[in-house]
XYZ file of C-alpha atoms in Angstrom:
304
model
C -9.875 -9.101 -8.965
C -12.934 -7.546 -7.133
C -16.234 -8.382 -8.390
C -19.511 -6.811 -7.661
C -21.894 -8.841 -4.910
C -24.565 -10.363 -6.609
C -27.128 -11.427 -4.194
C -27.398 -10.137 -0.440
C -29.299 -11.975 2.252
C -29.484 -12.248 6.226
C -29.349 -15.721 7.302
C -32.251 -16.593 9.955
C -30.056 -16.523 12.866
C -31.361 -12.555 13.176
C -30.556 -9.062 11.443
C -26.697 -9.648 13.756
C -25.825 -12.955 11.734
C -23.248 -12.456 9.022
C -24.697 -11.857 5.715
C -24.647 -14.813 3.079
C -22.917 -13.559 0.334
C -23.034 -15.745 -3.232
C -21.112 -14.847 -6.606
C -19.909 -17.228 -9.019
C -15.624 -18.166 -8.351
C -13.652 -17.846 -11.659
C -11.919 -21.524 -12.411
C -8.950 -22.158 -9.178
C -10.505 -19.021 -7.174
C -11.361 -18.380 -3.961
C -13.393 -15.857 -2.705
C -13.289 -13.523 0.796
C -15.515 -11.384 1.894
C -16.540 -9.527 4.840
C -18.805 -6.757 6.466
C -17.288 -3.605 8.161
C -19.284 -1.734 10.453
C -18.785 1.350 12.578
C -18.375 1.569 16.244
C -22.210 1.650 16.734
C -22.928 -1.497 14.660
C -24.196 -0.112 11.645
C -22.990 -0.595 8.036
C -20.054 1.453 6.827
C -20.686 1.858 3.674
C -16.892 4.009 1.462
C -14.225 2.260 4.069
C -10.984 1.034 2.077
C -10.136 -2.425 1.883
C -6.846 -3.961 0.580
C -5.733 -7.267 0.092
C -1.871 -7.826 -0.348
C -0.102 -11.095 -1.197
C 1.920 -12.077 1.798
C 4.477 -13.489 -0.307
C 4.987 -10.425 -3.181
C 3.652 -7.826 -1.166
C 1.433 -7.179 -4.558
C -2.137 -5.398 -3.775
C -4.197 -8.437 -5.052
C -7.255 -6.517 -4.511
C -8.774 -3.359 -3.481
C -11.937 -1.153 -3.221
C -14.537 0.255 -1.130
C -17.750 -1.338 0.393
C -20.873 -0.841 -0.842
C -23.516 0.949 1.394
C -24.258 -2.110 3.365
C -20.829 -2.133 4.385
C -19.778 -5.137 2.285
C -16.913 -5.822 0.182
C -15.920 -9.256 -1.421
C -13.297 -10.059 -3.958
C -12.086 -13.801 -5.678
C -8.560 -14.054 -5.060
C -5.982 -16.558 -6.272
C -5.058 -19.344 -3.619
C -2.571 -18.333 -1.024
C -1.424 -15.985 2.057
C -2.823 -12.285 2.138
C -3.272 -9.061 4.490
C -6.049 -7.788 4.778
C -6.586 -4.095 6.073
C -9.959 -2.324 6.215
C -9.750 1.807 6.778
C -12.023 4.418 7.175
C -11.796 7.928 7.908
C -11.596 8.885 11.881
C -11.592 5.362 12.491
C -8.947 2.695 13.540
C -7.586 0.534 10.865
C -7.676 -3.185 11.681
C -5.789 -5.698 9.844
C -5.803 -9.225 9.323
C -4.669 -12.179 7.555
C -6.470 -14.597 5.500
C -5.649 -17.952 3.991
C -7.783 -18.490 0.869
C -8.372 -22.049 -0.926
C -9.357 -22.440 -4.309
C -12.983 -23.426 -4.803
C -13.945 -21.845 -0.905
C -15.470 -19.058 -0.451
C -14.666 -18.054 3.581
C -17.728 -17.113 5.387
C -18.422 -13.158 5.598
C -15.520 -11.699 8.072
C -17.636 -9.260 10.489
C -14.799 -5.798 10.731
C -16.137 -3.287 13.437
C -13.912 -0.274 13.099
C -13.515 1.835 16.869
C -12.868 5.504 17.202
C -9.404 6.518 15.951
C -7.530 7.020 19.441
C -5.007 9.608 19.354
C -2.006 7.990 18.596
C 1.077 8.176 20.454
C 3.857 9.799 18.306
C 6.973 8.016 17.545
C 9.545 9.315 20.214
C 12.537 11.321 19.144
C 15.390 9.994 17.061
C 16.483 7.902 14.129
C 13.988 4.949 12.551
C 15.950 2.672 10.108
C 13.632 1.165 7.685
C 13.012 -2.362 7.739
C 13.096 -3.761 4.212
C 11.579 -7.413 5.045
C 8.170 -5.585 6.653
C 8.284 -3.048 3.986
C 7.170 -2.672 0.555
C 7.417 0.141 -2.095
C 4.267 -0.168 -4.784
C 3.072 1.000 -7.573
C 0.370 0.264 -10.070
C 0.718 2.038 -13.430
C -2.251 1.828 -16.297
C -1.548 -0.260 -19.512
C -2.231 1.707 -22.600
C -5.975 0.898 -23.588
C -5.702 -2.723 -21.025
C -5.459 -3.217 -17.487
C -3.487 -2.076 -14.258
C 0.352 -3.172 -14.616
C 1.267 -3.657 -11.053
C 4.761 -4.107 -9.438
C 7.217 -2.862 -6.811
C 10.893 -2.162 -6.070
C 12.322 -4.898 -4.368
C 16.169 -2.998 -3.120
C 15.758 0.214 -1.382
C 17.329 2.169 2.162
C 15.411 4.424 4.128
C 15.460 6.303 7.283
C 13.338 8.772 9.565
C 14.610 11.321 11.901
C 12.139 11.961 14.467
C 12.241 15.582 15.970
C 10.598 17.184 18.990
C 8.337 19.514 16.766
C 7.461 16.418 14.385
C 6.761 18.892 11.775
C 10.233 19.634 10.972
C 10.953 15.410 10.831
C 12.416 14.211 8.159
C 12.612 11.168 5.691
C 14.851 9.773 2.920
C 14.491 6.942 0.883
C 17.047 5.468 -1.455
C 15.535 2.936 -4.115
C 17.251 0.965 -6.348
C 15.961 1.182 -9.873
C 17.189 -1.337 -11.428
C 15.444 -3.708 -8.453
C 11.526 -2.881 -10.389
C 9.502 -5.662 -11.306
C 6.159 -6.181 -12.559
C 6.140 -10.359 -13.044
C 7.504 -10.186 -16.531
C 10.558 -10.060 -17.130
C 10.456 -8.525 -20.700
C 8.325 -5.682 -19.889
C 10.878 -5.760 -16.589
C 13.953 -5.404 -18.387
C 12.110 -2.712 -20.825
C 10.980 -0.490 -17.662
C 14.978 -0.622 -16.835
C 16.124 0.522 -20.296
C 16.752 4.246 -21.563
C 13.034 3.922 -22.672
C 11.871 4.483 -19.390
C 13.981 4.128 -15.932
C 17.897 4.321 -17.977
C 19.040 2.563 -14.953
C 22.202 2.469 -16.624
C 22.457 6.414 -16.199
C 20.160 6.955 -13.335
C 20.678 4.358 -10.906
C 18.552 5.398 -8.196
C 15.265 7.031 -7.161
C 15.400 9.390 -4.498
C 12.855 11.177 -2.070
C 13.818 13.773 1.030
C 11.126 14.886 2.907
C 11.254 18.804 3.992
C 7.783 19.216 6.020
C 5.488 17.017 7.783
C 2.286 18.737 7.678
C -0.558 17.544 10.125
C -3.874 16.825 8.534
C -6.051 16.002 11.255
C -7.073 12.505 13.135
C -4.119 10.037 11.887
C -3.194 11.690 8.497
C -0.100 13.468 7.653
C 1.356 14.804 4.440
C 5.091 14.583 3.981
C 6.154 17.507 1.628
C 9.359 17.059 -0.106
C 11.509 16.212 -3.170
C 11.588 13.076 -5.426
C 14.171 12.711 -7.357
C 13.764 10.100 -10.300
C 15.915 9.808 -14.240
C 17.823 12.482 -13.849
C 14.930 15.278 -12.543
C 13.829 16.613 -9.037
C 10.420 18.079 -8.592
C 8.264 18.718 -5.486
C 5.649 15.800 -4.269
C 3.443 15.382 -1.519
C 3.151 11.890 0.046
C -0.921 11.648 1.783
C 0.384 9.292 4.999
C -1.716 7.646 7.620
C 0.349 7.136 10.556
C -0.136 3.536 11.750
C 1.154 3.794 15.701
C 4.308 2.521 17.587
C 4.809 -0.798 19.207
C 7.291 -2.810 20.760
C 7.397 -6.427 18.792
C 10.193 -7.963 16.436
C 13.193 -9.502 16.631
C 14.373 -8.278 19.765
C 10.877 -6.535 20.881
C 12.493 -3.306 19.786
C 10.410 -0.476 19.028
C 8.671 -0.178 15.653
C 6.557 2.563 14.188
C 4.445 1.707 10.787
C 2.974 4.319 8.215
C 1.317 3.972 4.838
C 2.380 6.515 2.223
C 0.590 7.740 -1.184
C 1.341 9.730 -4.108
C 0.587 10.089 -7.740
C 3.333 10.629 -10.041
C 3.051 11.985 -13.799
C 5.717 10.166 -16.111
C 6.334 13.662 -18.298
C 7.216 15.396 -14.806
C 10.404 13.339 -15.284
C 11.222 13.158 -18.349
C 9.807 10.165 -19.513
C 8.118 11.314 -22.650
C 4.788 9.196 -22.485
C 3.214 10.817 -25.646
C 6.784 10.590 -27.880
C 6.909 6.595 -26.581
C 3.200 5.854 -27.617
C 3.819 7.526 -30.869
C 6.697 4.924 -31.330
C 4.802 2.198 -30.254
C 5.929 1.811 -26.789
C 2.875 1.175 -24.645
C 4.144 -0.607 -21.558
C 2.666 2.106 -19.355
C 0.351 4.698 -19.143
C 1.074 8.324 -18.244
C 0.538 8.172 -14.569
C 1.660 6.348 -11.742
C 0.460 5.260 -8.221
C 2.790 5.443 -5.756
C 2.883 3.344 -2.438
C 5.155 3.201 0.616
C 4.628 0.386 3.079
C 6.873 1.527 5.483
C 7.554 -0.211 9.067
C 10.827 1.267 10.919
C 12.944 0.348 13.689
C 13.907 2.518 16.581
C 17.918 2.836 16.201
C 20.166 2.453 19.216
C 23.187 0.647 20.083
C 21.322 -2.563 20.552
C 19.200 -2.816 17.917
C 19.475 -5.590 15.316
C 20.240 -5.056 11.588
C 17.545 -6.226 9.668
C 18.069 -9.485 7.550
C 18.107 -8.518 3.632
């Protein structure tokens, strides 16, 4: 969970040093923390930070920095990602390894000038499920965020010369949702909610990639979920191509964002509260971690 800084101060070593940063660590916590500034040194205050558990691929925390340009959060021991993003600047990423009781020192992030990025060459990307994640945090009735992700899914990119007329589909298996609990899990799957039973899969096709400027794309198309298509727009931030993996084949990453409304769908949020079923609220936010593969003859098949 984030928490707000409570004290601010420069060490002596200068106004350059790494700002000490102090907050009290919740029982078994530990705590990172770190400064982002822009390509001329200076604070950066709005960029987005988000911490995801290496392990779950669950967003363990996430906000913005304050107007100094710092951000800190107390975060369960263990493995996480950390990337920091601001607009018409690079995203960097990193990982972190946090202990409970420590609190690492103040991570300095200097964002550089977004390059143009290379676009990914023409052709078919196969999604690669273990560098890929599909998330989505949903709002419990009157409590907290209910976070979880879909664990089975296919998905594929075909790259064309005019990269507006691209195109992507993604297959997701419904029945592969979970939140951490299996009750609420196996209610999510029932006719209550998902019927996975009747509607075994969640579909999206793409029709348009429309260019938005800098790194940012949005990916018109269709999503079809229980039984009902309607239009969506995913907000994407292209990430870049490189060639690294299991064979050094080439790989091209992208972060994808939408918000979905339950009652677009079918699922009758107001008729389930009025029965009692709260598990989640009326909205959903959607998330696609995506990382892709370059297809040809040679490449590998990615392990399940």
């Amino acid at each position: 969970m984030a928490l707000g800084l409570l004290r601010r101060r420069r060490s002596r070593g200068g106004p350059d040093a790494a700002p000490d940063l102090s907050l009290p660590l919740p029982a078994g916590a530990g705590a990172y923390g770190c400064e982002v500034v822009d390509p001329m040194g200076q604070p950066l205050g709005g960029a987005e930070v988000t911490v995801t558990a290496l392990d779950s691929h669950r967003v363990a925390a996430h906000g913005t920095t304050d107007p100094y340009g710092l951000f800190m959060a107390a975060l369960p021991p263990g493995s996480y990602s950390v990337m920091v993003a601001a607009e018409g600047l690079t995203p960097a990423r990193s990982n972190v390894d946090i202990a409970a009781g420590a609190a690492l020192p103040p991570a300095r992030v200097a964002l550089l000038p977004a390059r143009q990025l290379e676009l990914p060459p023409p052709g078919t990307w196969l999604f690669d499920p273990p560098h890929t994640a599909i998330r989505f945090i949903a709002k419990h009735v009157g409590m907290a965020h209910v976070h979880g992700r879909f664990t089975r899914f296919t998905g594929g990119i075909r790259v064309t010369p005019d990269m507006g007329d691209s195109q992507v589909s993604v297959r997701i298996d419904a029945a592969s949702i979970t939140t951490g609990n299996r009750t609420r899990d196996n209610h999510l799957r029932s006719a209550d909610f998902l019927d996975v039973e009747h509607y075994p899969y969640i579909d999206f096709t793409s029709t348009r990639f429309v260019y938005r400027g800098g790194s940012r794309w949005t990916l018109n198309g269709t999503l079809t979920m229980h039984g009902t298509s309607r239009s969506v727009g995913l907000d994407t931030t292209y990430l870049g191509t490189v060639n690294g993996g299991y064979e050094q084949e080439l790989r091209c990453a992208a972060l994808a964002k939408t918000e979905l409304h339950r009652e677009d769908f079918t699922l009758n949020w107001r008729s389930m509260l009025a029965r009692g079923i709260a598990v989640v609220g009326p909205t959903v936010q959607l998330e696609l971690d995506v990382q892709a593969m370059y297809r040809t003859p040679e490449t590998p098949t990615p392990p399940e």
